[in-house]
XYZ file of C-alpha atoms in Angstrom:
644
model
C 0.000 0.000 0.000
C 1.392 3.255 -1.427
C 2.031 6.166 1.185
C -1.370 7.963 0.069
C -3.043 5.012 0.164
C -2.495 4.260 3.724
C -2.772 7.998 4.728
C -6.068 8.000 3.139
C -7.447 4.747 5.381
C -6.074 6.795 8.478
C -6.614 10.263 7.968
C -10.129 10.937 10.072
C -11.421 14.086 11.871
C -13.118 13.449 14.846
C -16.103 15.318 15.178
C -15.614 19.106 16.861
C -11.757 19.039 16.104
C -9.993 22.198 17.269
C -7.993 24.048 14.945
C -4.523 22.599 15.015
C -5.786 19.194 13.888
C -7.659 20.403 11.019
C -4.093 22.538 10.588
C -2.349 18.975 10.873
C -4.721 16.969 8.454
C -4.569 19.497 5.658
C -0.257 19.634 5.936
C -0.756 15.610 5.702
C -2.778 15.919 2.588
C -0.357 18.206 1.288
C 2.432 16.478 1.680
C 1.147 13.518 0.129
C -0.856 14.936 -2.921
C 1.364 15.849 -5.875
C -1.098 15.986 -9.398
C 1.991 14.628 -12.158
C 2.264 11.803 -9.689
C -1.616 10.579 -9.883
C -2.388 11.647 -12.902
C -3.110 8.385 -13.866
C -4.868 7.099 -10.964
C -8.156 8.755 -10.708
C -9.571 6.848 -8.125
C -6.402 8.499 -5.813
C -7.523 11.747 -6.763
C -11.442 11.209 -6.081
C -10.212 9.957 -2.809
C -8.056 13.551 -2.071
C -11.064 15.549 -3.160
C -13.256 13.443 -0.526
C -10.571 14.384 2.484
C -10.250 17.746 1.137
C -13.963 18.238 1.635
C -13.615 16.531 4.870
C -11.478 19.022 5.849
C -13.337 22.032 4.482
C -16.387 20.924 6.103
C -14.900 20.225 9.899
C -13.104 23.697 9.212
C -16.624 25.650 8.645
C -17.830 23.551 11.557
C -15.337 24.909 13.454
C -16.145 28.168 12.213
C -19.461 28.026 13.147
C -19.041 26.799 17.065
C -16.915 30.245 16.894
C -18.850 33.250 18.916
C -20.754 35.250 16.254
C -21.312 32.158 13.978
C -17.844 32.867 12.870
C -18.770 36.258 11.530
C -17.665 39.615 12.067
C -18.291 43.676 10.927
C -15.565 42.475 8.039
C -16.414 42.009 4.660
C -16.914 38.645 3.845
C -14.808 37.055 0.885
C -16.299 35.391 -2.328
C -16.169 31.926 -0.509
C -17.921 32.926 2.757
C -14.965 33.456 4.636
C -14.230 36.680 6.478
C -10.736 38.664 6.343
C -10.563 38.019 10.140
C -11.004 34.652 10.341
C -8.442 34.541 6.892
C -6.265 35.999 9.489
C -6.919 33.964 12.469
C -6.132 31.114 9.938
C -2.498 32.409 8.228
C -1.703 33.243 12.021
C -1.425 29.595 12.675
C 1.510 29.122 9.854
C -0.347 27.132 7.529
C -2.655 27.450 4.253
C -5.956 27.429 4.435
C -8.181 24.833 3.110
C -9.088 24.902 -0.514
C -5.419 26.356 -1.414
C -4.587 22.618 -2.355
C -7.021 22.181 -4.863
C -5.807 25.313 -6.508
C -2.621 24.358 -6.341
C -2.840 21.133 -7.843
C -5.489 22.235 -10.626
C -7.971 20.024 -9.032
C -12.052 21.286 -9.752
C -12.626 24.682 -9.498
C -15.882 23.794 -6.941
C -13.212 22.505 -4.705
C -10.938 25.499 -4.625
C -10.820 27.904 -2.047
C -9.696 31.735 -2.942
C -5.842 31.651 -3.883
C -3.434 32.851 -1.550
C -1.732 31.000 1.346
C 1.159 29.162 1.059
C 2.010 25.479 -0.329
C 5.620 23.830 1.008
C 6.919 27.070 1.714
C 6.182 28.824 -1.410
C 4.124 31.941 -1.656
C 1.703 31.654 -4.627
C 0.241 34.913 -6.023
C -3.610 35.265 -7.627
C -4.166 34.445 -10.734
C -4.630 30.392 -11.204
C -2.155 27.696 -10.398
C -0.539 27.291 -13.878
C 0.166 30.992 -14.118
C 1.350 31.386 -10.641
C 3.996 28.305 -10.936
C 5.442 29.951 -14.630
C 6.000 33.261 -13.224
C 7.166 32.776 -9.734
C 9.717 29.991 -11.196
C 10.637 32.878 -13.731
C 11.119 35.541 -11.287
C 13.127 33.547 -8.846
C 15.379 32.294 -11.392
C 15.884 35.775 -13.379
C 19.541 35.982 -12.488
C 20.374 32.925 -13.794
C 17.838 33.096 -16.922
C 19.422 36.960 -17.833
C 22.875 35.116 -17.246
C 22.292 32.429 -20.073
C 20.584 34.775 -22.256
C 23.182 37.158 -22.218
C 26.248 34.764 -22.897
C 24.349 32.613 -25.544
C 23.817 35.808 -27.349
C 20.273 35.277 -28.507
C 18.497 37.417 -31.398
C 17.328 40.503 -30.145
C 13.627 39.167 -30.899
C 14.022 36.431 -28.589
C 16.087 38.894 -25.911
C 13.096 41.282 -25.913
C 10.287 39.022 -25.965
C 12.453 37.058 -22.555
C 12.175 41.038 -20.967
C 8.361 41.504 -21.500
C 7.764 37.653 -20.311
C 9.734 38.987 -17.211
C 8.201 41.761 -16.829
C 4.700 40.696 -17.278
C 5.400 37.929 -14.870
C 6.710 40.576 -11.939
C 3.588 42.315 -12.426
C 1.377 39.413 -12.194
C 3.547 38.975 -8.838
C 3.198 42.539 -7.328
C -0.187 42.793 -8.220
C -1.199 39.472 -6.441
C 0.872 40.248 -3.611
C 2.922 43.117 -2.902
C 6.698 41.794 -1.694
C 6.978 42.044 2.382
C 9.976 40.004 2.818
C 13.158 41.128 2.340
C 14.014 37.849 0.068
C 10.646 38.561 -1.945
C 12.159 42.176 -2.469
C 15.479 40.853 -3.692
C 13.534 38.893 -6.419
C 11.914 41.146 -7.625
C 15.132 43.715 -7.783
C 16.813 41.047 -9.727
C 13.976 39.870 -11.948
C 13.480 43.524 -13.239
C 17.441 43.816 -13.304
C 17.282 41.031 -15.658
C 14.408 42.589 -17.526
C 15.827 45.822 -17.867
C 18.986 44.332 -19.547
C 17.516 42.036 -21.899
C 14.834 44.593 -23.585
C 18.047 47.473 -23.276
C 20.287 45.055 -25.190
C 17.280 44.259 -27.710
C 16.629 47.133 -28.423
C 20.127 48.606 -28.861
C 20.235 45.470 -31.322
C 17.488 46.012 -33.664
C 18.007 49.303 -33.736
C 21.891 49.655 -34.118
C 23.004 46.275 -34.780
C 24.194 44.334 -37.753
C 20.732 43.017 -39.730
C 19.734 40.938 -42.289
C 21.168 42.982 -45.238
C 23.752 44.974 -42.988
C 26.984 44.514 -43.220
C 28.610 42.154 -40.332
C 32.210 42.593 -39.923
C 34.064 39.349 -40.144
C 36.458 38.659 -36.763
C 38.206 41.705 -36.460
C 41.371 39.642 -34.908
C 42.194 38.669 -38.447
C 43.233 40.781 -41.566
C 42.187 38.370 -44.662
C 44.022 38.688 -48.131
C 41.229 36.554 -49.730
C 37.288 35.374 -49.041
C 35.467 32.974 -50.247
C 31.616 31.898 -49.426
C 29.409 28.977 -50.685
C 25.956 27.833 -49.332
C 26.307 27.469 -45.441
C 30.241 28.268 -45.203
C 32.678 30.497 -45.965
C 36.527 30.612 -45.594
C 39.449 33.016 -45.885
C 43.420 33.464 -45.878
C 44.754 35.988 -44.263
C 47.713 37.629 -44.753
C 50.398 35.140 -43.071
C 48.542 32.389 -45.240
C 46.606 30.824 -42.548
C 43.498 29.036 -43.823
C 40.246 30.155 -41.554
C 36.402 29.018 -42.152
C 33.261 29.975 -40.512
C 29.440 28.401 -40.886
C 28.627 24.768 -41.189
C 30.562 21.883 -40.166
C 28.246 18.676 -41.140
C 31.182 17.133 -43.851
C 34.052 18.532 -42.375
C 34.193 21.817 -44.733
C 35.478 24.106 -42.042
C 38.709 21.715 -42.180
C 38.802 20.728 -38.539
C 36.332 18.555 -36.511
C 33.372 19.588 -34.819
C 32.057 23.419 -34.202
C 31.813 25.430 -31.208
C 28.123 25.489 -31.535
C 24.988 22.895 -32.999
C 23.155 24.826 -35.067
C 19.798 23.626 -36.992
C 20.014 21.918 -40.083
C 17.590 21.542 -42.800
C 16.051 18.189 -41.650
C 15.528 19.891 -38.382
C 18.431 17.781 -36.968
C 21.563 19.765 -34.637
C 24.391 20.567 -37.360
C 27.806 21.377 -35.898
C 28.763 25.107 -36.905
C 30.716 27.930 -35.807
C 29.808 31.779 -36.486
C 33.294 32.909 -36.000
C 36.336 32.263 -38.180
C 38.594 28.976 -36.806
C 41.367 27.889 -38.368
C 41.948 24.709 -40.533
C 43.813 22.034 -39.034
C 47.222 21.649 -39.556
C 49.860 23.994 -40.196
C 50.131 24.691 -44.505
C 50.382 28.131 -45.229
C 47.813 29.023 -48.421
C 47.428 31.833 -51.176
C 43.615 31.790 -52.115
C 40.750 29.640 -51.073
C 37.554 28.430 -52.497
C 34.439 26.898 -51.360
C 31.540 24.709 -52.798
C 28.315 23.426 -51.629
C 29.957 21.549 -48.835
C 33.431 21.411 -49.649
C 36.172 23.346 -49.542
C 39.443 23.834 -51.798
C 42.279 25.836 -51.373
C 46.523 26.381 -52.986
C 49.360 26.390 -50.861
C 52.176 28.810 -51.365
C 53.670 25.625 -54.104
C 50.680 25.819 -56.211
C 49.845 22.246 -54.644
C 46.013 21.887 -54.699
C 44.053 20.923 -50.915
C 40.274 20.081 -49.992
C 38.353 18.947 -46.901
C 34.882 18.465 -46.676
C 32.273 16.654 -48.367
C 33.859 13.697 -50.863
C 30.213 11.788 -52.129
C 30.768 13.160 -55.645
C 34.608 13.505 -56.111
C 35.101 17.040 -55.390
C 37.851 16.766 -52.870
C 39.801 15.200 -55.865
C 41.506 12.844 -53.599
C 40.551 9.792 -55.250
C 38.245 9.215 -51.744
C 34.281 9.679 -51.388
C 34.286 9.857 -47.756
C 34.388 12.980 -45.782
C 37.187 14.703 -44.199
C 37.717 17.007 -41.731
C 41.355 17.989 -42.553
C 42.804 19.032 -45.637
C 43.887 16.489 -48.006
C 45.962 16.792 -51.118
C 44.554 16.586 -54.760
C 45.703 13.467 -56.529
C 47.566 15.069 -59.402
C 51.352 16.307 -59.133
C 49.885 19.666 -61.468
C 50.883 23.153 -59.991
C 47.801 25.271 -60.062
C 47.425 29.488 -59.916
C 43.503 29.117 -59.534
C 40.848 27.201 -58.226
C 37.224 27.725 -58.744
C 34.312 25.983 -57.386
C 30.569 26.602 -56.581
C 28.205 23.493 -56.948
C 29.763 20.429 -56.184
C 32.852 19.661 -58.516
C 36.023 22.288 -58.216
C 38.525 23.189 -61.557
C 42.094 24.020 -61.551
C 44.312 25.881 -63.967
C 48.222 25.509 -63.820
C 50.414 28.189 -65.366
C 50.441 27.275 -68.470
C 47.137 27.109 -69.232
C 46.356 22.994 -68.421
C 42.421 23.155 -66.999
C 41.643 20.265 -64.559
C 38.266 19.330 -62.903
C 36.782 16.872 -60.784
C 34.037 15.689 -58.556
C 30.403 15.446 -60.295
C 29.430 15.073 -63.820
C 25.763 14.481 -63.646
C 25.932 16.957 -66.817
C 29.386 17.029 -68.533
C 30.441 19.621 -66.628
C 34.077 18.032 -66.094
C 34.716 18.552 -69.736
C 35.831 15.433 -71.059
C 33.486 12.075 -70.183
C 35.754 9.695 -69.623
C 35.007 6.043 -68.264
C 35.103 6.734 -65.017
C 34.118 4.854 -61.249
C 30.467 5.915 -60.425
C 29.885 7.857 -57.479
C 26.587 7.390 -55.048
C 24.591 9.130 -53.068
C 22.347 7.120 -51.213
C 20.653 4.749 -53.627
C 21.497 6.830 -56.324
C 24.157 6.234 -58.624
C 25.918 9.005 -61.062
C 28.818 9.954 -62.927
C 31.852 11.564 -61.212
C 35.485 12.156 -61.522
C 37.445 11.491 -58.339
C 40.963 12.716 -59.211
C 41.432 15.709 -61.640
C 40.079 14.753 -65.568
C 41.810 17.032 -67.968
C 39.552 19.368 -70.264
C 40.387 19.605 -73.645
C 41.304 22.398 -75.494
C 42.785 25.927 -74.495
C 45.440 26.874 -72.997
C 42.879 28.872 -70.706
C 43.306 31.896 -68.965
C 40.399 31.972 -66.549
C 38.105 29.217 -65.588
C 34.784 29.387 -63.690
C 32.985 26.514 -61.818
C 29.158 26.925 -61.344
C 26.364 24.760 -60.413
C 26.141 22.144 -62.899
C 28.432 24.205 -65.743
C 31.650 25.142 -66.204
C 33.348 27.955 -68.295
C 36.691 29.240 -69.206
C 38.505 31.966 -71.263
C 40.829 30.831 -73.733
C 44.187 32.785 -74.468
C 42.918 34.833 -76.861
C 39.684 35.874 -74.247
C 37.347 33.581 -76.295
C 34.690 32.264 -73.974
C 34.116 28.970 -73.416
C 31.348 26.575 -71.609
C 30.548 22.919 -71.037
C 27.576 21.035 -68.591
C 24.240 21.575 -68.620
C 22.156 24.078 -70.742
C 18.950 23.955 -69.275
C 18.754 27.743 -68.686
C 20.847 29.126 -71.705
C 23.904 28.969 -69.274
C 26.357 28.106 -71.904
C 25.924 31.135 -74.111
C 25.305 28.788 -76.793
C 21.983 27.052 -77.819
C 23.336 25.302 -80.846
C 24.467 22.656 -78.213
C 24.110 18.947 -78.489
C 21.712 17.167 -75.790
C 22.210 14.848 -73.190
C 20.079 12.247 -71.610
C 19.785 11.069 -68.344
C 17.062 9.554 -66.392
C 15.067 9.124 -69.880
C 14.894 12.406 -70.079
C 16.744 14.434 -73.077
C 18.042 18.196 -72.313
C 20.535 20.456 -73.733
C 23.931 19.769 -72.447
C 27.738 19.948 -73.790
C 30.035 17.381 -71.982
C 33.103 19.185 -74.062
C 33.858 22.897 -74.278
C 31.459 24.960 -76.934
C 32.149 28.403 -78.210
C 29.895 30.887 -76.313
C 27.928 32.895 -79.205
C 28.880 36.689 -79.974
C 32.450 36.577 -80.631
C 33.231 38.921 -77.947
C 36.652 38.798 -75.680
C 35.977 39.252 -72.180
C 38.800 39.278 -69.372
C 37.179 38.075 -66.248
C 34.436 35.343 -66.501
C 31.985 34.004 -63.274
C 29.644 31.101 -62.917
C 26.440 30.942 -60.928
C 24.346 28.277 -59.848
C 22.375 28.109 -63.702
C 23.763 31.692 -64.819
C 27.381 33.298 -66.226
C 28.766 36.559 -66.649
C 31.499 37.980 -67.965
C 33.608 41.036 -68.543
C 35.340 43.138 -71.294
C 38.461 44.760 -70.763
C 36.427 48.121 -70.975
C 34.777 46.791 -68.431
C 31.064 46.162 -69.958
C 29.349 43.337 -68.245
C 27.622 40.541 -70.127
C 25.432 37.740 -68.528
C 23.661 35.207 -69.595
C 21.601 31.794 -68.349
C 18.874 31.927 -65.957
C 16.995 35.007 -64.987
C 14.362 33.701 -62.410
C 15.528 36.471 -60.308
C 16.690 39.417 -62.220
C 20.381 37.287 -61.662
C 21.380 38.534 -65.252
C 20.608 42.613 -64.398
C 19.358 43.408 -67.648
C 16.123 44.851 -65.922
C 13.577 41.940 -66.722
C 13.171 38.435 -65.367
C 13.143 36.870 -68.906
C 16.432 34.357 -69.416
C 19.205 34.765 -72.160
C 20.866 32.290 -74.060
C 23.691 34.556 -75.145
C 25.659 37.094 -73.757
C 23.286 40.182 -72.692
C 24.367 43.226 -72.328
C 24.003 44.788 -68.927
C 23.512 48.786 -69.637
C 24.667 51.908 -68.312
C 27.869 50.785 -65.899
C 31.496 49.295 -65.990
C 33.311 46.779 -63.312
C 36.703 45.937 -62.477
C 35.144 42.499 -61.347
C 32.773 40.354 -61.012
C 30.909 37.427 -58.607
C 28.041 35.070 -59.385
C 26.702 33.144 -56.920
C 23.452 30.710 -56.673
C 21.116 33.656 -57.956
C 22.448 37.141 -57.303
C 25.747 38.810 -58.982
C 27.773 41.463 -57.858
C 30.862 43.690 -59.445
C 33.053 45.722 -58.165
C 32.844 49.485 -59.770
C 35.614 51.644 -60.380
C 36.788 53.024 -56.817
C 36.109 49.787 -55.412
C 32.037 50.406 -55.286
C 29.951 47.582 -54.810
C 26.786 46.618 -56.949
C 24.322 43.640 -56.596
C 21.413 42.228 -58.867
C 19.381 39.195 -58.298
C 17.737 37.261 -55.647
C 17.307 39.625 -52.521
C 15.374 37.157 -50.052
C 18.156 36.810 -47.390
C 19.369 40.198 -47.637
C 22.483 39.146 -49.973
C 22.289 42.337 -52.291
C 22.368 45.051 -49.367
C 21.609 48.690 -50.086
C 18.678 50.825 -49.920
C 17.268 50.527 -53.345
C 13.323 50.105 -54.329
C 13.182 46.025 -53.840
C 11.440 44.647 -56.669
C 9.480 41.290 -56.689
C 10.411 38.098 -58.830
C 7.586 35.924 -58.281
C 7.356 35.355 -54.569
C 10.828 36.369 -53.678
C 12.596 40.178 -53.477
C 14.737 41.079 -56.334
C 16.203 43.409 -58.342
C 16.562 43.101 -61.882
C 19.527 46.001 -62.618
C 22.738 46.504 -60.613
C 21.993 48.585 -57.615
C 24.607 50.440 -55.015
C 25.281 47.619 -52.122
C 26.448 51.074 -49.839
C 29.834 49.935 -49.894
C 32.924 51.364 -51.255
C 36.736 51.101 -51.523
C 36.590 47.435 -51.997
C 39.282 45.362 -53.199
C 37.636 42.352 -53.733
C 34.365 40.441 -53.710
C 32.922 36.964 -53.415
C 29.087 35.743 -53.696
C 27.557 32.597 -52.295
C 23.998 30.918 -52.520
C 22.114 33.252 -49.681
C 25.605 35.837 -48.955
C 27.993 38.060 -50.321
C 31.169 38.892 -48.489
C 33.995 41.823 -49.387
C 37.130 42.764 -48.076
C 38.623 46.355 -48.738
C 41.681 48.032 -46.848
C 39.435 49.424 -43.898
C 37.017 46.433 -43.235
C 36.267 42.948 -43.899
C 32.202 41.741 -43.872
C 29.243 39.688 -45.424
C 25.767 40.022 -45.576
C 23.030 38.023 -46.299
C 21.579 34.838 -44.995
C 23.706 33.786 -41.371
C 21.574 30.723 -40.172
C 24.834 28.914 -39.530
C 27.000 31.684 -39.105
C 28.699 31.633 -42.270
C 27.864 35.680 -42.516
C 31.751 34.863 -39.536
C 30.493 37.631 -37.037
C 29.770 35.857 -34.146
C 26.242 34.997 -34.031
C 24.061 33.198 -35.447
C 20.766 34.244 -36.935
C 17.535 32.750 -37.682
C 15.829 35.444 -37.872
C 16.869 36.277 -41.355
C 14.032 36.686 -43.912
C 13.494 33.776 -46.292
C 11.421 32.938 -49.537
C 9.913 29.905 -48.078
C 8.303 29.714 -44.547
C 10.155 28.938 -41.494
C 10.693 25.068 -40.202
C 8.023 24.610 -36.904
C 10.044 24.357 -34.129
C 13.388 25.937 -35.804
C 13.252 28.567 -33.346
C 12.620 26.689 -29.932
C 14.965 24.316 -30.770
C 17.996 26.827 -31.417
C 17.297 28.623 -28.263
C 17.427 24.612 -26.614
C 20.284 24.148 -28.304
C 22.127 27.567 -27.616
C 21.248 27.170 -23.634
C 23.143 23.148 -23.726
C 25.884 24.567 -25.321
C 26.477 27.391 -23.001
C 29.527 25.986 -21.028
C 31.297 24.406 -24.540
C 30.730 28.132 -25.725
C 32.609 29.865 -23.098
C 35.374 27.608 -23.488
C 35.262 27.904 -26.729
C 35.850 31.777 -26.934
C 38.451 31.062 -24.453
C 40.385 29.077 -26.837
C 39.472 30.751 -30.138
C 41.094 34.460 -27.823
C 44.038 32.431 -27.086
C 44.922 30.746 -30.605
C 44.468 33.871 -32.242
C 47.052 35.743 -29.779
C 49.515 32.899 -29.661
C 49.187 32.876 -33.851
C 50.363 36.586 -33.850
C 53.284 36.040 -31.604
C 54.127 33.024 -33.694
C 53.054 33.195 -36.762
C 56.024 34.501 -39.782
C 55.544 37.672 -42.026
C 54.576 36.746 -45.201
């Protein structure tokens, strides 16, 4: 027989029992009587309602043996009760009856008026639910504003955790005003707490870095070179030390692990880190790229690295398993650029040799050889896993996009290969490729783009290219969903377009925005504006469901030296600062958050936001340490480190 059980066959109140027994009884039925406990035992909680009445009912017996029937010139209280005999009651150090039901949302016929107190803790008006959330918030607002603060939450979440603490202190002080000096401290501390949260929010949204803004990258390190793909990013600075920020689910941050578990698109905890850490090992590097999930990057020998994802070949290693440190191409060529976007990455060596590996769902390797197929689940497709040579050239520039590839040739020719599905080859005199059963438009060697022109500089997108002349006139082409081509419609091109009215020193495609770099280092951006990614104040335009613009517009950023564009992000470095913009879910925007709250073209995942905040709060200790090491490694790499 169970504890309430047995106190429930003993527990009887002989008829005409004084005060302290009742007292006694009700502490007893208290003690025993916990809701969670009995929940499924209904025939326990009849049983407490029966003693409870018990109780009630010797209590207003009690009340009526009293001189006066119990009744004075007080007012008398919704349940019958006077405020004397409430105090007669509280005088003898316990709750009255009916504060039990209350407190263990038992029928509202059984509860008495709230008030009293329950195992020592004062419960204010207002129902039992209510009175349990905001007294455990109020006594715990030191240690809540303490987590909040450090995890650095989004300055939605920080001033909605100031109003809940607020509203809760008022609930509090209007129930019952604090008395004790303990109940005073509380309070000081819960609108302490409040006061810094909604401060710190507001400061935030008002002056902080936002979707769109411009979020300086760690300002410990002075990068020579950025790169930034779909949830990552990575840089060199100027000793040659190889740094990445963002996701870390394949390893493409080059080291193990991430500071912090962000959340990833199935809703599961992704490993990331929203501030720049460097690659393992010690090579020193002279530009890096990035891919989907991958990473690529030259040493000072023109030797050729990756780390990251390896399903389709795009490490180059002759391996389709993940790594988490950099691992050396399988080809003894010297390279003086990399490029990659979607996932396969292309080499060119000094004297003009082009190389490329990983997939070739579409020919975009250049030369279909008989190669090992590459899987992805149950899927199987075509893939190079060390470096295929392309034919042709020699090539001055080449471009990896999404499922294409382009290059310059000596003379400034352009030149494409891969898929064709959106005009991205310049060409549409291209042959066609099947796969699936299903016949498309594809080269799987190099094809003359149409128009003759020479261009100088050439960039591939996710289904788009552009390209400049050495006057600096921009020409795009491929996919124009978005206004990605800026030639002021949505309406694709299969040849080089003209865009009007403006010259660039360079230019950056990434999965559906562009940007170029304007003489005096001034930024412009066209294209997909969902995330933020083009910056500047500009009339937004739509594209369908999604914000756009269709012509280059001012990003409101000058004197920069060079610029890089991802899926969802742009990122620029220029003598005076180094920053991104754009979409930071996994802090790949490197400033030291990481934020959900940035707009999107598709509604946000249920639960997204709860379980960040979950996360964030677990990770708390990790992160401290964390920013203790990342402070140290930086300062020990400056005293250590050689001038380049």
């Amino acid at each position: 027989m169970s504890d309430a059980d047995r106190y429930y066959e003993t527990l009887e109140l002989r008829p005409g029992a004084s005060l302290e027994e009742i007292k006694r009884a009700y502490r007893e039925l208290c003690q025993v009587w916990h809701p969670d406990r009995f929940a499924d035992k209904p025939h326990l909680q009849a049983r407490a309602h029966e003693k409870l009445a018990a109780i009630n009912e010797a209590y207003r017996e009690l009340l009526r043996r009293a001189p006066g029937g119990g009744r004075d010139d007080a007012a008398a209280d919704g349940d019958g009760r006077t405020r004397s005999e409430e105090a007669r009651w509280q005088a003898g150090g316990a709750a009255r009856p009916g504060a039990a039901a209350a407190a263990s949302d038992g029928p509202a016929a059984d509860r008495g008026p709230a008030g009293g107190t329950r195992a020592g803790t004062t419960w204010p008006r207002g129902g039992s639910s209510l009175a349990r959330a905001h007294a455990w918030v109020v006594r715990h607002a030191p240690v809540l504003a303490a987590s909040l603060l450090t995890a650095g939450l989004l300055p939605p979440l920080q001033l909605a955790a100031g109003a809940l603490a607020l509203a809760c202190i008022a609930v509090r002080w209007q129930a019952r005003r604090p008395t004790r000096r303990r109940e005073r401290l509380e309070v000081a501390a819960g609108l302490g707490a409040a006061a810094v949260l909604l401060t710190w929010g507001i400061a935030a949204t008002l002056f902080g870095p936002r979707p769109g803004e411009l979020a300086s990258i760690d300002g410990r390190l002075r990068l020579r070179t950025v790169a930034i793909g779909e949830t990552h990013a990575c840089g060199v600075d100027d000793a040659g030390v190889a740094y990445c920020w963002g996701a870390n689910f394949a390893g493409q941050l080059g080291r193990a692990g991430g500071p912090l578990s962000c959340i990833g698109a199935a809703g599961d905890p992704v490993p990331c880190a929203p501030r720049p850490e460097r690659i393992a090992g010690e090579g020193r590097y002279a530009a890096v790229v990035t891919g989907i999930d991958h990473t690529c990057a030259l040493d000072r020998t023109g030797a050729a690295w990756c780390w990251g994802a390896g399903f389709a070949g795009q490490r180059g290693d002759g391996s389709t398993a993940d790594a988490a440190e950099p691992r050396r191409v399988a080809t003894d060529a010297r390279f003086v650029a990399l490029s990659a976007l979607g996932q396969h990455t292309c080499g060119l060596t000094a004297d003009g040799v082009a190389y490329c590996w990983g997939s070739d769902t579409d020919g975009q390797l250049g030369e279909p050889l008989e190669r090992e197929p590459c899987r992805l689940g149950s899927t199987s497709f075509a893939c190079g896993r060390r470096p295929v040579r392309v034919p042709g050239g020699p090539w001055r520039a080449i471009a990896a996009g999404g499922s294409h590839t382009c290059a310059l040739a000596a003379d400034g020719a352009a030149y494409c290969w891969g898929s064709n599905r959106s005009g991205q080859l310049g060409s549409p005199a291209v042959p066609r490729c099947r796969r699936d059963g299903v016949s498309y438009p594809c080269a799987v060697h190099p094809v003359a783009v149409e128009g003759g022109r020479r261009f100088t500089r050439i960039a591939a997108g996710a289904a788009h290219t552009c390209a400049l002349t050495a006057d600096g006139a921009a020409y795009c082409w491929g996919r124009n969903d978005a206004g990605q081509l800026g030639i002021g419609s949505t309406v694709g091109a299969a040849q080089p377009t003209r865009i009007p009215g403006v010259a660039f020193t360079d230019i950056a495609a990434g999965g559906f925005h562009t940007c170029g770099l304007a003489p005096g280092g001034r930024v412009l951006c066209w294209g997909r504006d969902a995330d933020g990614e083009l910056r500047g104040n500009a009339p937004a335009e739509r594209c369908g469901d999604v914000a756009c613009r269709t012509r280059p517009a001012p990003a409101d950023l000058t004197r920069a030296r060079t610029i890089a564009a991802g899926f969802a992000a742009t990122c620029a470095l220029a003598e005076d600062f180094q920053g991104c913009w754009g979409r930071d879910d996994f802090g790949q925007l490197g400033a030291g958050r990481v934020d959900a709250a940035a707009p999107r073209d598709r509604a946000p995942r249920p639960g997204t936001t709860l379980g960040r905040l979950i996360a964030d709060l677990a990770s708390l200790p990790h992160r401290l340490l964390w920013r203790v090491r990342s402070t140290l490694e930086h300062a020990a790499d400056r005293i250590q480190r050689p001038q380049p």
